């Protein structure tokens, strides 16, 4: 009997050993351009085995028998991926390619509410970080150069100032938004655009054409909405470092953290270019020397009614100069050697607060403080600007009508050492702008394939009075993959001579 028990146990151990050696744990990572893709479908075709990726783009399948399989990965907005694999293997690293012609991508910039590209009556172009990885650049300003109809333009070869043109109109007619907030304007337009690092960007939405009805001043040529990443949809730690043969160094690092039910993202960017190059031998720098640093923090905070609010801030510092090769910091403001030296400090705050459990009402706010301390040869230019913005929006669907209304308020305080804000009777006279307004928009779907969007906006400028800006757009979709849009609208822009030139 004892020998029989030993025999049974031995046979069981041999069988268990063979079974243990015939299965393995399968791991993988799914991403697109280095950005993890969550909830992607992972299927072993024909075997009834599958799972989804987690928030970090990773998946694990246990006890997979050894053998050959066809693995298929799919996700909305990306091209399907398929490959034959043999288990066991260490880990699958899968990069999905975006579907550039997908019309089901959700956009918000055209109508200030979530809608698919196909259903949007306003044409919106969407660009993701995958586009920027094909042509690495240290900031958003240079990245936009690859977008058709959007032209970043350098206006000064010495100090490298620039702006963004849409469809040929000058830079001041283009509105730059971050998470839908108009915080890049006036003084910051000259140098602030180069301080937005690529690694913070989830996607960029571009609207070509008038959008002043929803977004107010400056959105005459169009708008560029830079949408930042959500903290809960990122790897724990991510770094991106690159250098060029001309001496550019750029480093990005982001860290995802969690405190209670809230998720946070910390991002740091550093850019340096310290080579005084003079290829054309004119004794002037071809590209200004630049040292730039920024820190970014964004929170995703659950609220009592079940929705999430967001709060983000960013600090940006830059020191740049261009001019004669002999120039150095000790000659700042002197006439020994000509140089243009600009020191910029900037602080930004952005927040969104849903006011109801549905998406019908929310409160948006932003604030930025921007200072510039600069010398152009012996001429000193000092300026500071504060921009505050808040807005309550309400959205409601009523039958065939989709109504959107909002009450925005914008405050701008600008001061510099030019005659524009000179002292009067010994008292400084900064430029102060109060801009309250109201807008309403109605999207009327009068047929299965057609819709009409009409909107009006009234703003009251404390100097220029009441300003009326209408917009109308007609959409017709003859097939499921084609759409025709006709849009018309007006806009306005208040000129500031001292901040629209360097």
mmCIF file with all atom_site columns, C-alpha atoms in Angstrom, residues 295-434:
data_model
loop_
_atom_site.group_PDB
_atom_site.id
_atom_site.type_symbol
_atom_site.label_atom_id
_atom_site.label_alt_id
_atom_site.label_comp_id
_atom_site.label_asym_id
_atom_site.label_entity_id
_atom_site.label_seq_id
_atom_site.pdbx_PDB_ins_code
_atom_site.Cartn_x
_atom_site.Cartn_y
_atom_site.Cartn_z
_atom_site.occupancy
_atom_site.B_iso_or_equiv
_atom_site.pdbx_formal_charge
_atom_site.auth_seq_id
_atom_site.auth_comp_id
_atom_site.auth_asym_id
_atom_site.auth_atom_id
_atom_site.pdbx_PDB_model_num
ATOM 1   C CA . UNK A 1 295 ? 7.011   73.424  -13.791 1.00 0.00 ? 295 UNK A CA 1
ATOM 2   C CA . UNK A 1 296 ? 3.424   72.236  -14.261 1.00 0.00 ? 296 UNK A CA 1
ATOM 3   C CA . UNK A 1 297 ? 0.958   70.705  -11.813 1.00 0.00 ? 297 UNK A CA 1
ATOM 4   C CA . UNK A 1 298 ? -2.560  69.492  -12.585 1.00 0.00 ? 298 UNK A CA 1
ATOM 5   C CA . UNK A 1 299 ? -5.151  67.901  -10.285 1.00 0.00 ? 299 UNK A CA 1
ATOM 6   C CA . UNK A 1 300 ? -8.226  65.853  -11.131 1.00 0.00 ? 300 UNK A CA 1
ATOM 7   C CA . UNK A 1 301 ? -10.530 66.120  -8.102  1.00 0.00 ? 301 UNK A CA 1
ATOM 8   C CA . UNK A 1 302 ? -13.762 64.094  -7.551  1.00 0.00 ? 302 UNK A CA 1
ATOM 9   C CA . UNK A 1 303 ? -16.714 66.200  -6.391  1.00 0.00 ? 303 UNK A CA 1
ATOM 10  C CA . UNK A 1 304 ? -19.684 65.282  -4.198  1.00 0.00 ? 304 UNK A CA 1
ATOM 11  C CA . UNK A 1 305 ? -22.182 65.122  -7.063  1.00 0.00 ? 305 UNK A CA 1
ATOM 12  C CA . UNK A 1 306 ? -20.081 62.522  -8.897  1.00 0.00 ? 306 UNK A CA 1
ATOM 13  C CA . UNK A 1 307 ? -18.320 64.761  -11.435 1.00 0.00 ? 307 UNK A CA 1
ATOM 14  C CA . UNK A 1 308 ? -14.638 65.654  -11.490 1.00 0.00 ? 308 UNK A CA 1
ATOM 15  C CA . UNK A 1 309 ? -13.188 69.139  -11.308 1.00 0.00 ? 309 UNK A CA 1
ATOM 16  C CA . UNK A 1 310 ? -9.721  70.095  -12.449 1.00 0.00 ? 310 UNK A CA 1
ATOM 17  C CA . UNK A 1 311 ? -7.145  72.589  -11.203 1.00 0.00 ? 311 UNK A CA 1
ATOM 18  C CA . UNK A 1 312 ? -3.794  73.305  -12.855 1.00 0.00 ? 312 UNK A CA 1
ATOM 19  C CA . UNK A 1 313 ? -0.979  75.807  -12.496 1.00 0.00 ? 313 UNK A CA 1
ATOM 20  C CA . UNK A 1 314 ? 2.301   76.476  -14.265 1.00 0.00 ? 314 UNK A CA 1
ATOM 21  C CA . UNK A 1 315 ? 5.369   78.619  -13.586 1.00 0.00 ? 315 UNK A CA 1
ATOM 22  C CA . UNK A 1 316 ? 7.612   79.587  -16.481 1.00 0.00 ? 316 UNK A CA 1
ATOM 23  C CA . UNK A 1 317 ? 10.995  81.358  -16.491 1.00 0.00 ? 317 UNK A CA 1
ATOM 24  C CA . UNK A 1 318 ? 13.140  82.214  -19.500 1.00 0.00 ? 318 UNK A CA 1
ATOM 25  C CA . UNK A 1 319 ? 16.345  84.165  -20.087 1.00 0.00 ? 319 UNK A CA 1
ATOM 26  C CA . UNK A 1 320 ? 17.313  84.839  -23.699 1.00 0.00 ? 320 UNK A CA 1
ATOM 27  C CA . UNK A 1 321 ? 19.596  87.181  -25.583 1.00 0.00 ? 321 UNK A CA 1
ATOM 28  C CA . UNK A 1 322 ? 20.754  87.829  -29.123 1.00 0.00 ? 322 UNK A CA 1
ATOM 29  C CA . UNK A 1 323 ? 23.111  90.338  -30.691 1.00 0.00 ? 323 UNK A CA 1
ATOM 30  C CA . UNK A 1 324 ? 26.812  90.822  -31.268 1.00 0.00 ? 324 UNK A CA 1
ATOM 31  C CA . UNK A 1 325 ? 28.924  87.791  -30.451 1.00 0.00 ? 325 UNK A CA 1
ATOM 32  C CA . UNK A 1 326 ? 31.030  89.755  -27.916 1.00 0.00 ? 326 UNK A CA 1
ATOM 33  C CA . UNK A 1 327 ? 27.926  90.591  -25.851 1.00 0.00 ? 327 UNK A CA 1
ATOM 34  C CA . UNK A 1 328 ? 27.512  89.074  -22.378 1.00 0.00 ? 328 UNK A CA 1
ATOM 35  C CA . UNK A 1 329 ? 25.369  89.784  -19.311 1.00 0.00 ? 329 UNK A CA 1
ATOM 36  C CA . UNK A 1 330 ? 27.765  92.467  -18.069 1.00 0.00 ? 330 UNK A CA 1
ATOM 37  C CA . UNK A 1 331 ? 26.933  94.604  -21.136 1.00 0.00 ? 331 UNK A CA 1
ATOM 38  C CA . UNK A 1 332 ? 23.167  94.473  -20.523 1.00 0.00 ? 332 UNK A CA 1
ATOM 39  C CA . UNK A 1 333 ? 21.740  97.957  -21.166 1.00 0.00 ? 333 UNK A CA 1
ATOM 40  C CA . UNK A 1 334 ? 25.072  99.430  -22.393 1.00 0.00 ? 334 UNK A CA 1
ATOM 41  C CA . UNK A 1 335 ? 26.164  100.628 -25.846 1.00 0.00 ? 335 UNK A CA 1
ATOM 42  C CA . UNK A 1 336 ? 29.552  98.864  -25.897 1.00 0.00 ? 336 UNK A CA 1
ATOM 43  C CA . UNK A 1 337 ? 28.106  95.903  -27.795 1.00 0.00 ? 337 UNK A CA 1
ATOM 44  C CA . UNK A 1 338 ? 24.562  95.656  -29.133 1.00 0.00 ? 338 UNK A CA 1
ATOM 45  C CA . UNK A 1 339 ? 22.395  92.993  -27.563 1.00 0.00 ? 339 UNK A CA 1
ATOM 46  C CA . UNK A 1 340 ? 18.725  92.284  -26.927 1.00 0.00 ? 340 UNK A CA 1
ATOM 47  C CA . UNK A 1 341 ? 18.225  90.646  -23.540 1.00 0.00 ? 341 UNK A CA 1
ATOM 48  C CA . UNK A 1 342 ? 14.789  89.462  -22.361 1.00 0.00 ? 342 UNK A CA 1
ATOM 49  C CA . UNK A 1 343 ? 13.959  87.919  -18.991 1.00 0.00 ? 343 UNK A CA 1
ATOM 50  C CA . UNK A 1 344 ? 10.433  86.513  -18.707 1.00 0.00 ? 344 UNK A CA 1
ATOM 51  C CA . UNK A 1 345 ? 8.545   85.227  -15.662 1.00 0.00 ? 345 UNK A CA 1
ATOM 52  C CA . UNK A 1 346 ? 5.020   83.873  -15.921 1.00 0.00 ? 346 UNK A CA 1
ATOM 53  C CA . UNK A 1 347 ? 2.457   82.194  -13.655 1.00 0.00 ? 347 UNK A CA 1
ATOM 54  C CA . UNK A 1 348 ? -0.751  80.533  -14.877 1.00 0.00 ? 348 UNK A CA 1
ATOM 55  C CA . UNK A 1 349 ? -3.775  79.112  -13.060 1.00 0.00 ? 349 UNK A CA 1
ATOM 56  C CA . UNK A 1 350 ? -6.590  77.177  -14.786 1.00 0.00 ? 350 UNK A CA 1
ATOM 57  C CA . UNK A 1 351 ? -9.647  75.517  -13.271 1.00 0.00 ? 351 UNK A CA 1
ATOM 58  C CA . UNK A 1 352 ? -12.964 73.878  -14.195 1.00 0.00 ? 352 UNK A CA 1
ATOM 59  C CA . UNK A 1 353 ? -15.791 73.228  -11.753 1.00 0.00 ? 353 UNK A CA 1
ATOM 60  C CA . UNK A 1 354 ? -18.929 71.292  -12.847 1.00 0.00 ? 354 UNK A CA 1
ATOM 61  C CA . UNK A 1 355 ? -21.927 72.810  -11.051 1.00 0.00 ? 355 UNK A CA 1
ATOM 62  C CA . UNK A 1 356 ? -24.403 69.980  -11.679 1.00 0.00 ? 356 UNK A CA 1
ATOM 63  C CA . UNK A 1 357 ? -24.299 66.201  -11.877 1.00 0.00 ? 357 UNK A CA 1
ATOM 64  C CA . UNK A 1 358 ? -24.990 66.389  -15.597 1.00 0.00 ? 358 UNK A CA 1
ATOM 65  C CA . UNK A 1 359 ? -22.801 68.359  -17.982 1.00 0.00 ? 359 UNK A CA 1
ATOM 66  C CA . UNK A 1 360 ? -25.422 71.100  -18.294 1.00 0.00 ? 360 UNK A CA 1
ATOM 67  C CA . UNK A 1 361 ? -23.658 73.788  -16.234 1.00 0.00 ? 361 UNK A CA 1
ATOM 68  C CA . UNK A 1 362 ? -20.045 74.467  -15.304 1.00 0.00 ? 362 UNK A CA 1
ATOM 69  C CA . UNK A 1 363 ? -17.782 77.250  -14.075 1.00 0.00 ? 363 UNK A CA 1
ATOM 70  C CA . UNK A 1 364 ? -14.407 77.902  -15.739 1.00 0.00 ? 364 UNK A CA 1
ATOM 71  C CA . UNK A 1 365 ? -11.742 80.286  -14.507 1.00 0.00 ? 365 UNK A CA 1
ATOM 72  C CA . UNK A 1 366 ? -8.148  81.249  -15.222 1.00 0.00 ? 366 UNK A CA 1
ATOM 73  C CA . UNK A 1 367 ? -5.545  83.767  -14.127 1.00 0.00 ? 367 UNK A CA 1
ATOM 74  C CA . UNK A 1 368 ? -2.076  84.606  -15.350 1.00 0.00 ? 368 UNK A CA 1
ATOM 75  C CA . UNK A 1 369 ? 0.638   87.027  -14.290 1.00 0.00 ? 369 UNK A CA 1
ATOM 76  C CA . UNK A 1 370 ? 3.341   87.852  -16.838 1.00 0.00 ? 370 UNK A CA 1
ATOM 77  C CA . UNK A 1 371 ? 6.398   90.085  -16.402 1.00 0.00 ? 371 UNK A CA 1
ATOM 78  C CA . UNK A 1 372 ? 9.050   91.063  -18.927 1.00 0.00 ? 372 UNK A CA 1
ATOM 79  C CA . UNK A 1 373 ? 12.346  92.760  -18.043 1.00 0.00 ? 373 UNK A CA 1
ATOM 80  C CA . UNK A 1 374 ? 14.228  93.515  -21.252 1.00 0.00 ? 374 UNK A CA 1
ATOM 81  C CA . UNK A 1 375 ? 16.844  95.686  -22.914 1.00 0.00 ? 375 UNK A CA 1
ATOM 82  C CA . UNK A 1 376 ? 17.010  96.385  -26.638 1.00 0.00 ? 376 UNK A CA 1
ATOM 83  C CA . UNK A 1 377 ? 20.464  97.902  -26.848 1.00 0.00 ? 377 UNK A CA 1
ATOM 84  C CA . UNK A 1 378 ? 20.283  100.772 -24.339 1.00 0.00 ? 378 UNK A CA 1
ATOM 85  C CA . UNK A 1 379 ? 16.477  100.989 -24.458 1.00 0.00 ? 379 UNK A CA 1
ATOM 86  C CA . UNK A 1 380 ? 14.809  99.339  -21.500 1.00 0.00 ? 380 UNK A CA 1
ATOM 87  C CA . UNK A 1 381 ? 11.333  97.843  -21.732 1.00 0.00 ? 381 UNK A CA 1
ATOM 88  C CA . UNK A 1 382 ? 9.666   96.686  -18.530 1.00 0.00 ? 382 UNK A CA 1
ATOM 89  C CA . UNK A 1 383 ? 6.100   95.417  -18.579 1.00 0.00 ? 383 UNK A CA 1
ATOM 90  C CA . UNK A 1 384 ? 3.699   93.418  -16.460 1.00 0.00 ? 384 UNK A CA 1
ATOM 91  C CA . UNK A 1 385 ? 0.285   92.036  -17.255 1.00 0.00 ? 385 UNK A CA 1
ATOM 92  C CA . UNK A 1 386 ? -2.444  90.283  -15.300 1.00 0.00 ? 386 UNK A CA 1
ATOM 93  C CA . UNK A 1 387 ? -5.345  88.569  -17.026 1.00 0.00 ? 387 UNK A CA 1
ATOM 94  C CA . UNK A 1 388 ? -8.291  87.163  -15.111 1.00 0.00 ? 388 UNK A CA 1
ATOM 95  C CA . UNK A 1 389 ? -11.094 85.202  -16.745 1.00 0.00 ? 389 UNK A CA 1
ATOM 96  C CA . UNK A 1 390 ? -14.228 83.483  -15.497 1.00 0.00 ? 390 UNK A CA 1
ATOM 97  C CA . UNK A 1 391 ? -17.224 82.031  -17.273 1.00 0.00 ? 391 UNK A CA 1
ATOM 98  C CA . UNK A 1 392 ? -20.445 80.166  -16.470 1.00 0.00 ? 392 UNK A CA 1
ATOM 99  C CA . UNK A 1 393 ? -21.863 78.059  -19.301 1.00 0.00 ? 393 UNK A CA 1
ATOM 100 C CA . UNK A 1 394 ? -25.188 76.262  -19.593 1.00 0.00 ? 394 UNK A CA 1
ATOM 101 C CA . UNK A 1 395 ? -26.039 73.583  -22.142 1.00 0.00 ? 395 UNK A CA 1
ATOM 102 C CA . UNK A 1 396 ? -29.450 72.011  -22.707 1.00 0.00 ? 396 UNK A CA 1
ATOM 103 C CA . UNK A 1 397 ? -31.005 69.926  -25.482 1.00 0.00 ? 397 UNK A CA 1
ATOM 104 C CA . UNK A 1 398 ? -34.633 70.688  -26.339 1.00 0.00 ? 398 UNK A CA 1
ATOM 105 C CA . UNK A 1 399 ? -36.029 68.519  -29.099 1.00 0.00 ? 399 UNK A CA 1
ATOM 106 C CA . UNK A 1 400 ? -34.143 69.347  -32.290 1.00 0.00 ? 400 UNK A CA 1
ATOM 107 C CA . UNK A 1 401 ? -32.443 72.321  -30.628 1.00 0.00 ? 401 UNK A CA 1
ATOM 108 C CA . UNK A 1 402 ? -29.169 72.150  -28.697 1.00 0.00 ? 402 UNK A CA 1
ATOM 109 C CA . UNK A 1 403 ? -28.783 75.389  -26.747 1.00 0.00 ? 403 UNK A CA 1
ATOM 110 C CA . UNK A 1 404 ? -25.574 76.760  -25.274 1.00 0.00 ? 404 UNK A CA 1
ATOM 111 C CA . UNK A 1 405 ? -25.386 79.995  -23.291 1.00 0.00 ? 405 UNK A CA 1
ATOM 112 C CA . UNK A 1 406 ? -22.659 81.631  -21.277 1.00 0.00 ? 406 UNK A CA 1
ATOM 113 C CA . UNK A 1 407 ? -21.746 84.635  -19.182 1.00 0.00 ? 407 UNK A CA 1
ATOM 114 C CA . UNK A 1 408 ? -18.012 85.432  -19.502 1.00 0.00 ? 408 UNK A CA 1
ATOM 115 C CA . UNK A 1 409 ? -15.982 88.111  -17.763 1.00 0.00 ? 409 UNK A CA 1
ATOM 116 C CA . UNK A 1 410 ? -12.424 89.129  -18.580 1.00 0.00 ? 410 UNK A CA 1
ATOM 117 C CA . UNK A 1 411 ? -10.135 91.510  -16.709 1.00 0.00 ? 411 UNK A CA 1
ATOM 118 C CA . UNK A 1 412 ? -6.777  92.779  -18.020 1.00 0.00 ? 412 UNK A CA 1
ATOM 119 C CA . UNK A 1 413 ? -4.304  94.952  -16.129 1.00 0.00 ? 413 UNK A CA 1
ATOM 120 C CA . UNK A 1 414 ? -1.316  96.071  -18.188 1.00 0.00 ? 414 UNK A CA 1
ATOM 121 C CA . UNK A 1 415 ? 1.540   98.384  -17.230 1.00 0.00 ? 415 UNK A CA 1
ATOM 122 C CA . UNK A 1 416 ? 4.888   99.250  -18.808 1.00 0.00 ? 416 UNK A CA 1
ATOM 123 C CA . UNK A 1 417 ? 7.467   102.045 -18.941 1.00 0.00 ? 417 UNK A CA 1
ATOM 124 C CA . UNK A 1 418 ? 6.348   103.455 -22.306 1.00 0.00 ? 418 UNK A CA 1
ATOM 125 C CA . UNK A 1 419 ? 4.267   106.569 -23.003 1.00 0.00 ? 419 UNK A CA 1
ATOM 126 C CA . UNK A 1 420 ? 1.240   104.278 -23.340 1.00 0.00 ? 420 UNK A CA 1
ATOM 127 C CA . UNK A 1 421 ? 0.972   103.979 -19.564 1.00 0.00 ? 421 UNK A CA 1
ATOM 128 C CA . UNK A 1 422 ? 2.975   107.056 -18.569 1.00 0.00 ? 422 UNK A CA 1
ATOM 129 C CA . UNK A 1 423 ? 2.427   108.989 -15.367 1.00 0.00 ? 423 UNK A CA 1
ATOM 130 C CA . UNK A 1 424 ? -0.083  111.816 -15.346 1.00 0.00 ? 424 UNK A CA 1
ATOM 131 C CA . UNK A 1 425 ? 0.394   114.373 -12.585 1.00 0.00 ? 425 UNK A CA 1
ATOM 132 C CA . UNK A 1 426 ? 2.800   111.997 -10.849 1.00 0.00 ? 426 UNK A CA 1
ATOM 133 C CA . UNK A 1 427 ? 0.326   109.085 -10.891 1.00 0.00 ? 427 UNK A CA 1
ATOM 134 C CA . UNK A 1 428 ? 0.963   105.944 -12.950 1.00 0.00 ? 428 UNK A CA 1
ATOM 135 C CA . UNK A 1 429 ? -1.745  105.201 -15.515 1.00 0.00 ? 429 UNK A CA 1
ATOM 136 C CA . UNK A 1 430 ? -1.822  101.447 -16.331 1.00 0.00 ? 430 UNK A CA 1
ATOM 137 C CA . UNK A 1 431 ? -4.234  100.117 -18.920 1.00 0.00 ? 431 UNK A CA 1
ATOM 138 C CA . UNK A 1 432 ? -7.222  98.437  -17.253 1.00 0.00 ? 432 UNK A CA 1
ATOM 139 C CA . UNK A 1 433 ? -9.810  96.526  -19.270 1.00 0.00 ? 433 UNK A CA 1
ATOM 140 C CA . UNK A 1 434 ? -13.144 95.198  -18.037 1.00 0.00 ? 434 UNK A CA 1
#
